[in-house]
Short mmCIF file of C-alpha atoms in Angstrom, two decimals:
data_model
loop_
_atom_site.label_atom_id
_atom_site.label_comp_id
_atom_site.label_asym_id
_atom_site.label_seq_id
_atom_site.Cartn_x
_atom_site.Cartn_y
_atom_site.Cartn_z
CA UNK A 6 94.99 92.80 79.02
CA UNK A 7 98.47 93.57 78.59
CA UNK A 8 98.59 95.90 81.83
CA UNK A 9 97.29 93.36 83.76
CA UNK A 10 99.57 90.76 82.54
CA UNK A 11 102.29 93.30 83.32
CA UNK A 12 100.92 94.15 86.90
CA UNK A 13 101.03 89.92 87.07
CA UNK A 14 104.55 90.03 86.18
CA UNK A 15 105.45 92.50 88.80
CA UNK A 16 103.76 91.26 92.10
CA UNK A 17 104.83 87.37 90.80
CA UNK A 18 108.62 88.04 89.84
CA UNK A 19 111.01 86.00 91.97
CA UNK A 20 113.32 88.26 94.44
CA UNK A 21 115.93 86.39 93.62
CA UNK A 22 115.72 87.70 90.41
CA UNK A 23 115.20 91.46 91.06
CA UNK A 24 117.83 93.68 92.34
CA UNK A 25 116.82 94.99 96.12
CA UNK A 26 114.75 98.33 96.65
CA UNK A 27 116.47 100.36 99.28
CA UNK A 28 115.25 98.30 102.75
CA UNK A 29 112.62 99.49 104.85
CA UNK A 30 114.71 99.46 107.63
CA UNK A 31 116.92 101.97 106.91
CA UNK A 32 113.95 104.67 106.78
CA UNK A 33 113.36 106.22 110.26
CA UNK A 34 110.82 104.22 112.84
CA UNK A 35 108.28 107.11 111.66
CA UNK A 36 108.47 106.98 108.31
CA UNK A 37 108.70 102.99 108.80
CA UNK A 38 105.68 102.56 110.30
CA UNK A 39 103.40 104.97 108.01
CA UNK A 40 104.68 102.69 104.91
CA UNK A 41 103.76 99.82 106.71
CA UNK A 42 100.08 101.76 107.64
CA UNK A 43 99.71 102.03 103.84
CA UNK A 44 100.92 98.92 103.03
CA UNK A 45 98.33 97.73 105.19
CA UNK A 46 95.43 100.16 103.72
CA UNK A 47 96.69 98.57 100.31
CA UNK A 48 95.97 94.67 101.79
CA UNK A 49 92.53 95.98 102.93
CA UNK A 50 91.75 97.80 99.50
CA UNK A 51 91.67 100.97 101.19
CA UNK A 52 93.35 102.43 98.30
CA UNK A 53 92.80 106.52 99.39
CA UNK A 54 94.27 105.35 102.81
CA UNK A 55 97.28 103.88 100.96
CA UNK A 56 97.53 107.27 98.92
CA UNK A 57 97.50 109.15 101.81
CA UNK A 58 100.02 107.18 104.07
CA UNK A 59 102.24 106.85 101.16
CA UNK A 60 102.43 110.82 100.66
CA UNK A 61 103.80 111.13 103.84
CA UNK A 62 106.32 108.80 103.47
CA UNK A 63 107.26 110.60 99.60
CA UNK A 64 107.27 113.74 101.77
CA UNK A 65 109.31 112.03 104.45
CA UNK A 66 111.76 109.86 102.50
CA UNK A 67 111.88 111.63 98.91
CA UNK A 68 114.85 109.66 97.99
CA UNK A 69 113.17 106.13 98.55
CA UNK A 70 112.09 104.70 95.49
CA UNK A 71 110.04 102.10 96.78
CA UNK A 72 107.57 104.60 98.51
CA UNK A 73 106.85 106.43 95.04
CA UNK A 74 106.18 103.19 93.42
CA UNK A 75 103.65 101.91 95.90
CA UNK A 76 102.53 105.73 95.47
CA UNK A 77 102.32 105.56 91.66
CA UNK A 78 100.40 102.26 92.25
CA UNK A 79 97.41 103.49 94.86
CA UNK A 80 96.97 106.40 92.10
CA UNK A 81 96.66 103.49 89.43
CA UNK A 82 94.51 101.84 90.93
CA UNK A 83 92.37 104.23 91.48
CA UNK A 84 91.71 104.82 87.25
CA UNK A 85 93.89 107.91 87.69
CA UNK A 86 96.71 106.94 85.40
CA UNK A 87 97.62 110.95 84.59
CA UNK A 88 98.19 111.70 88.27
CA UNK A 89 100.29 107.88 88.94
CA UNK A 90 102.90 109.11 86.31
CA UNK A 91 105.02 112.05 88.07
CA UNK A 92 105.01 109.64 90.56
CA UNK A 93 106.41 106.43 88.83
CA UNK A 94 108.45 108.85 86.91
CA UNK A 95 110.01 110.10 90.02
CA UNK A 96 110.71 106.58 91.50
CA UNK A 97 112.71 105.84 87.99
CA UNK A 98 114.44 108.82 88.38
CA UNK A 99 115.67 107.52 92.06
CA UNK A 100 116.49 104.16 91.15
CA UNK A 101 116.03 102.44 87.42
CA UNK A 102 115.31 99.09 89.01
CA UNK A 103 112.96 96.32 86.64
CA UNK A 104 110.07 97.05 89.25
CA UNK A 105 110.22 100.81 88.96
CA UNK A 106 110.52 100.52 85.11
CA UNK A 107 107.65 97.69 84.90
CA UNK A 108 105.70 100.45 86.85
CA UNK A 109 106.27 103.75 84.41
CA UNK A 110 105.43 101.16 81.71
CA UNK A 111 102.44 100.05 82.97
CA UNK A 112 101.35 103.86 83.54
CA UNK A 113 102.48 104.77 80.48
CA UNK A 114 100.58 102.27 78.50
CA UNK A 115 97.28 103.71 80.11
CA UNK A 116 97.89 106.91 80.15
CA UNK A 117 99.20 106.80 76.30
CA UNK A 118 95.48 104.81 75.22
CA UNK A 119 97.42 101.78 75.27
CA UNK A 120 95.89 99.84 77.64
CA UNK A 121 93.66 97.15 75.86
CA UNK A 122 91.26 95.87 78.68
#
């Protein structure tokens, strides 16, 4: 319950109230449009599309936060909390914003037997 009222938290938080990711735009067209292709995977529920778009933008941007995030996030929701944390980890790492520190906590809660659901 508590990682879903987290999750909640994160997708519902105001922008006004959250500092600003790194913008899209300033990634190459390339890499722009394969985030948007897994973006777009994620809307559907495609979530091994998502993965897989979203390791070729890691690969292609490493230093944008945002793309390990929404990486860390297709390997969550896919019940594979072990294999989301290196990822949320690394996004951290990048930049300590609230979303990338609401996402290690949400991985580490499950991946820790923490999660209550």
């Amino acid at each position: 319950m508590l990682t879903l009222l987290l999750t909640a938290a994160l997708a519902q938080a105001p922008e006004a109230e959250l500092p600003p990711d790194t913008p899209v735009s300033e990634l190459p067209d390339a890499v722009q449009s394969v985030f948007a292709e897994g973006e777009a995977a994620w809307e559907r529920g495609d979530l091994a599309e998502a993965e897989a778009k979203l390791v070729t933008v890691t690969e292609q941007a490493p230093a944008f936060s945002r793309g390990w995030r929404r990486r860390c996030g297709a390997v969550l929701a896919q019940d594979r909390a072990d294999q989301a944390l290196p990822h949320c980890r690394k996004a951290v790492e990048l930049d300590p914003t609230f979303r990338n520190r609401t996402a290690l906590a949400i991985v580490l809660l499950q991946t820790e037997g923490g999660q209550d659901e």
